[in-house]
Amino acid sequence: MTDEQRKSVALEYLKGFDNGGVTSDGAPLLDLFADDAQVYFPKWGLATGKDEIARLFGDVGATITSIRHHYATFNWIFTGTDTLVCEGTSHGEHRDGPWRAGVPEWGAGRWCDVFEIRDWKIQRVFIYLDPDYAGADTARYPWLEGN
């Protein structure tokens, strides 16, 4: 696969979240994954295989009403291998409240995903972000006082 082909799979994955877990052709998001794929999400851990990935997405998805990724500002990093990285921003509605990257500057909405994509399937995606979407966890971080 080329870098652009891997990028197209990663974009389909991200757009699937914006579309309620459905790809552009109407298939479930899990169809983009290899059977033994791995997904890491902060505060959830590592899911291995489609059953665990479905549980992870169900657990996290149950807390999010809507999400929109900001595709025009994505930063793609290609390695010339099966691994690529996408850094981006998002906004949406969490059960605890809304979020938007940059509002406030220290809040949720900035993220980085590290993908491994081979044979048109996601083998691995490690998601790095602040899972405190509504910014409610300020008591543990004294530098946020008064912000």
PDB file of C-alpha atoms in Angstrom:
ATOM      1  CA  MET A   1       0.000   0.000   0.000  1.00  0.00           C
ATOM      2  CA  THR A   2       1.073   3.581  -0.573  1.00  0.00           C
ATOM      3  CA  ASP A   3       1.040   6.290   2.072  1.00  0.00           C
ATOM      4  CA  GLU A   4      -1.969   7.880   0.363  1.00  0.00           C
ATOM      5  CA  GLN A   5      -3.861   4.572   0.418  1.00  0.00           C
ATOM      6  CA  ARG A   6      -3.156   4.154   4.138  1.00  0.00           C
ATOM      7  CA  LYS A   7      -4.235   7.765   4.667  1.00  0.00           C
ATOM      8  CA  SER A   8      -7.535   7.027   2.902  1.00  0.00           C
ATOM      9  CA  VAL A   9      -8.249   4.171   5.348  1.00  0.00           C
ATOM     10  CA  ALA A  10      -7.386   6.400   8.331  1.00  0.00           C
ATOM     11  CA  LEU A  11      -9.658   9.156   6.997  1.00  0.00           C
ATOM     12  CA  GLU A  12     -12.498   6.687   6.523  1.00  0.00           C
ATOM     13  CA  TYR A  13     -12.033   5.630  10.160  1.00  0.00           C
ATOM     14  CA  LEU A  14     -12.134   9.220  11.455  1.00  0.00           C
ATOM     15  CA  LYS A  15     -15.108  10.159   9.275  1.00  0.00           C
ATOM     16  CA  GLY A  16     -16.883   7.043  10.548  1.00  0.00           C
ATOM     17  CA  PHE A  17     -16.857   8.489  14.077  1.00  0.00           C
ATOM     18  CA  ASP A  18     -18.330  11.741  12.789  1.00  0.00           C
ATOM     19  CA  ASN A  19     -20.997   9.612  11.094  1.00  0.00           C
ATOM     20  CA  GLY A  20     -22.077   7.709  14.212  1.00  0.00           C
ATOM     21  CA  GLY A  21     -19.867   4.644  13.697  1.00  0.00           C
ATOM     22  CA  VAL A  22     -20.721   4.017  10.041  1.00  0.00           C
ATOM     23  CA  THR A  23     -18.334   4.252   7.088  1.00  0.00           C
ATOM     24  CA  SER A  24     -19.117   6.192   3.917  1.00  0.00           C
ATOM     25  CA  ASP A  25     -20.482   3.050   2.256  1.00  0.00           C
ATOM     26  CA  GLY A  26     -22.756   2.253   5.215  1.00  0.00           C
ATOM     27  CA  ALA A  27     -20.581  -0.487   6.729  1.00  0.00           C
ATOM     28  CA  PRO A  28     -19.847  -0.687  10.453  1.00  0.00           C
ATOM     29  CA  LEU A  29     -16.640   1.024  11.553  1.00  0.00           C
ATOM     30  CA  LEU A  30     -15.289  -2.316  12.783  1.00  0.00           C
ATOM     31  CA  ASP A  31     -15.099  -3.539   9.173  1.00  0.00           C
ATOM     32  CA  LEU A  32     -12.029  -1.319   8.772  1.00  0.00           C
ATOM     33  CA  PHE A  33     -10.113  -3.422  11.336  1.00  0.00           C
ATOM     34  CA  ALA A  34      -8.144  -6.646  11.054  1.00  0.00           C
ATOM     35  CA  ASP A  35      -9.567  -9.438  13.209  1.00  0.00           C
ATOM     36  CA  ASP A  36      -6.622  -9.243  15.652  1.00  0.00           C
ATOM     37  CA  ALA A  37      -6.240  -5.436  15.597  1.00  0.00           C
ATOM     38  CA  GLN A  38      -5.370  -3.397  18.672  1.00  0.00           C
ATOM     39  CA  VAL A  39      -6.752  -0.050  19.831  1.00  0.00           C
ATOM     40  CA  TYR A  40      -5.442   1.950  22.779  1.00  0.00           C
ATOM     41  CA  PHE A  41      -7.561   4.677  24.388  1.00  0.00           C
ATOM     42  CA  PRO A  42      -6.448   6.663  27.488  1.00  0.00           C
ATOM     43  CA  LYS A  43      -8.114   5.647  30.744  1.00  0.00           C
ATOM     44  CA  TRP A  44      -9.641   2.610  28.999  1.00  0.00           C
ATOM     45  CA  GLY A  45      -6.536   0.660  28.049  1.00  0.00           C
ATOM     46  CA  LEU A  46      -5.662  -1.714  25.240  1.00  0.00           C
ATOM     47  CA  ALA A  47      -8.351  -3.564  23.299  1.00  0.00           C
ATOM     48  CA  THR A  48      -7.257  -6.541  21.211  1.00  0.00           C
ATOM     49  CA  GLY A  49      -9.533  -8.096  18.604  1.00  0.00           C
ATOM     50  CA  LYS A  50     -12.814  -6.844  17.202  1.00  0.00           C
ATOM     51  CA  ASP A  51     -14.897  -7.916  20.215  1.00  0.00           C
ATOM     52  CA  GLU A  52     -12.778  -5.889  22.663  1.00  0.00           C
ATOM     53  CA  ILE A  53     -12.540  -2.972  20.210  1.00  0.00           C
ATOM     54  CA  ALA A  54     -16.337  -2.975  19.941  1.00  0.00           C
ATOM     55  CA  ARG A  55     -16.550  -2.860  23.741  1.00  0.00           C
ATOM     56  CA  LEU A  56     -14.054   0.024  23.919  1.00  0.00           C
ATOM     57  CA  PHE A  57     -15.922   1.995  21.234  1.00  0.00           C
ATOM     58  CA  GLY A  58     -19.228   1.233  22.972  1.00  0.00           C
ATOM     59  CA  ASP A  59     -17.941   2.370  26.367  1.00  0.00           C
ATOM     60  CA  VAL A  60     -16.389   5.578  25.073  1.00  0.00           C
ATOM     61  CA  GLY A  61     -19.122   6.216  22.508  1.00  0.00           C
ATOM     62  CA  ALA A  62     -21.814   6.008  25.183  1.00  0.00           C
ATOM     63  CA  THR A  63     -20.335   9.172  26.727  1.00  0.00           C
ATOM     64  CA  ILE A  64     -20.203  11.188  23.475  1.00  0.00           C
ATOM     65  CA  THR A  65     -23.288  12.680  21.837  1.00  0.00           C
ATOM     66  CA  SER A  66     -21.487  14.061  18.794  1.00  0.00           C
ATOM     67  CA  ILE A  67     -17.990  14.606  17.445  1.00  0.00           C
ATOM     68  CA  ARG A  68     -16.559  16.481  14.473  1.00  0.00           C
ATOM     69  CA  HIS A  69     -12.956  16.247  13.365  1.00  0.00           C
ATOM     70  CA  HIS A  70     -11.330  19.282  11.719  1.00  0.00           C
ATOM     71  CA  TYR A  71      -9.989  17.635   8.543  1.00  0.00           C
ATOM     72  CA  ALA A  72      -8.625  20.804   6.939  1.00  0.00           C
ATOM     73  CA  THR A  73      -6.012  21.206   9.663  1.00  0.00           C
ATOM     74  CA  PHE A  74      -4.804  17.605  10.027  1.00  0.00           C
ATOM     75  CA  ASN A  75      -1.057  17.092  10.196  1.00  0.00           C
ATOM     76  CA  TRP A  76      -0.090  13.795   8.545  1.00  0.00           C
ATOM     77  CA  ILE A  77       3.242  12.124   9.217  1.00  0.00           C
ATOM     78  CA  PHE A  78       4.243   9.331   6.865  1.00  0.00           C
ATOM     79  CA  THR A  79       7.027   6.867   7.573  1.00  0.00           C
ATOM     80  CA  GLY A  80       7.183   4.958   4.289  1.00  0.00           C
ATOM     81  CA  THR A  81       6.079   1.870   6.245  1.00  0.00           C
ATOM     82  CA  ASP A  82       2.711   0.588   7.477  1.00  0.00           C
ATOM     83  CA  THR A  83       2.826   3.221  10.239  1.00  0.00           C
ATOM     84  CA  LEU A  84       1.429   6.736   9.855  1.00  0.00           C
ATOM     85  CA  VAL A  85       0.429   9.423  12.305  1.00  0.00           C
ATOM     86  CA  CYS A  86      -2.402  11.936  12.214  1.00  0.00           C
ATOM     87  CA  GLU A  87      -2.432  14.923  14.544  1.00  0.00           C
ATOM     88  CA  GLY A  88      -5.598  16.964  14.653  1.00  0.00           C
ATOM     89  CA  THR A  89      -8.356  18.768  16.489  1.00  0.00           C
ATOM     90  CA  SER A  90     -12.040  18.186  17.105  1.00  0.00           C
ATOM     91  CA  HIS A  91     -15.130  19.540  18.796  1.00  0.00           C
ATOM     92  CA  GLY A  92     -18.284  17.908  20.051  1.00  0.00           C
ATOM     93  CA  GLU A  93     -20.647  17.160  22.877  1.00  0.00           C
ATOM     94  CA  HIS A  94     -19.783  14.846  25.784  1.00  0.00           C
ATOM     95  CA  ARG A  95     -22.329  13.824  28.412  1.00  0.00           C
ATOM     96  CA  ASP A  96     -20.455  16.138  30.814  1.00  0.00           C
ATOM     97  CA  GLY A  97     -20.535  19.091  28.431  1.00  0.00           C
ATOM     98  CA  PRO A  98     -19.184  20.400  25.134  1.00  0.00           C
ATOM     99  CA  TRP A  99     -15.588  20.647  24.022  1.00  0.00           C
ATOM    100  CA  ARG A 100     -13.750  22.483  21.248  1.00  0.00           C
ATOM    101  CA  ALA A 101     -10.023  22.406  20.624  1.00  0.00           C
ATOM    102  CA  GLY A 102      -8.457  25.642  21.829  1.00  0.00           C
ATOM    103  CA  VAL A 103     -11.458  26.707  23.968  1.00  0.00           C
ATOM    104  CA  PRO A 104      -9.963  26.912  26.539  1.00  0.00           C
ATOM    105  CA  GLU A 105      -6.443  26.419  25.220  1.00  0.00           C
ATOM    106  CA  TRP A 106      -5.682  23.738  27.848  1.00  0.00           C
ATOM    107  CA  GLY A 107      -8.917  21.820  27.207  1.00  0.00           C
ATOM    108  CA  ALA A 108      -9.754  18.730  25.223  1.00  0.00           C
ATOM    109  CA  GLY A 109      -9.951  18.540  21.469  1.00  0.00           C
ATOM    110  CA  ARG A 110      -6.316  18.098  20.465  1.00  0.00           C
ATOM    111  CA  TRP A 111      -5.388  14.519  19.666  1.00  0.00           C
ATOM    112  CA  CYS A 112      -2.856  12.334  17.899  1.00  0.00           C
ATOM    113  CA  ASP A 113      -3.514   8.879  16.433  1.00  0.00           C
ATOM    114  CA  VAL A 114      -0.764   6.439  15.498  1.00  0.00           C
ATOM    115  CA  PHE A 115      -1.971   3.959  12.891  1.00  0.00           C
ATOM    116  CA  GLU A 116      -0.595   0.752  11.472  1.00  0.00           C
ATOM    117  CA  ILE A 117      -2.473  -0.099   8.276  1.00  0.00           C
ATOM    118  CA  ARG A 118      -1.731  -3.112   6.109  1.00  0.00           C
ATOM    119  CA  ASP A 119      -3.751  -4.828   3.359  1.00  0.00           C
ATOM    120  CA  TRP A 120      -6.481  -2.137   3.609  1.00  0.00           C
ATOM    121  CA  LYS A 121      -7.125  -2.987   7.282  1.00  0.00           C
ATOM    122  CA  ILE A 122      -6.240  -1.123  10.457  1.00  0.00           C
ATOM    123  CA  GLN A 123      -3.877  -3.387  12.398  1.00  0.00           C
ATOM    124  CA  ARG A 124      -3.341  -0.935  15.228  1.00  0.00           C
ATOM    125  CA  VAL A 125      -4.430   2.547  16.257  1.00  0.00           C
ATOM    126  CA  PHE A 126      -3.179   4.130  19.457  1.00  0.00           C
ATOM    127  CA  ILE A 127      -5.205   7.208  20.372  1.00  0.00           C
ATOM    128  CA  TYR A 128      -3.541   9.940  22.407  1.00  0.00           C
ATOM    129  CA  LEU A 129      -5.829  12.646  23.811  1.00  0.00           C
ATOM    130  CA  ASP A 130      -7.257  14.115  26.995  1.00  0.00           C
ATOM    131  CA  PRO A 131     -10.363  12.011  27.749  1.00  0.00           C
ATOM    132  CA  ASP A 132     -11.667  14.738  30.101  1.00  0.00           C
ATOM    133  CA  TYR A 133     -13.688  16.226  27.254  1.00  0.00           C
ATOM    134  CA  ALA A 134     -15.668  18.690  29.384  1.00  0.00           C
ATOM    135  CA  GLY A 135     -12.609  19.931  31.300  1.00  0.00           C
ATOM    136  CA  ALA A 136     -14.073  18.958  34.672  1.00  0.00           C
ATOM    137  CA  ASP A 137     -10.903  17.434  36.159  1.00  0.00           C
ATOM    138  CA  THR A 138      -9.359  20.777  37.184  1.00  0.00           C
ATOM    139  CA  ALA A 139      -9.049  20.022  40.924  1.00  0.00           C
ATOM    140  CA  ARG A 140      -6.083  17.697  40.337  1.00  0.00           C
ATOM    141  CA  TYR A 141      -4.139  20.248  38.256  1.00  0.00           C
ATOM    142  CA  PRO A 142      -3.301  23.361  40.308  1.00  0.00           C
ATOM    143  CA  TRP A 143      -2.036  25.325  37.299  1.00  0.00           C
ATOM    144  CA  LEU A 144      -5.619  25.417  35.993  1.00  0.00           C
ATOM    145  CA  GLU A 145      -6.906  27.358  39.011  1.00  0.00           C
ATOM    146  CA  GLY A 146      -8.518  30.579  37.897  1.00  0.00           C
ATOM    147  CA  ASN A 147      -8.593  29.545  34.211  1.00  0.00           C
TER     148      ASN A 147
END
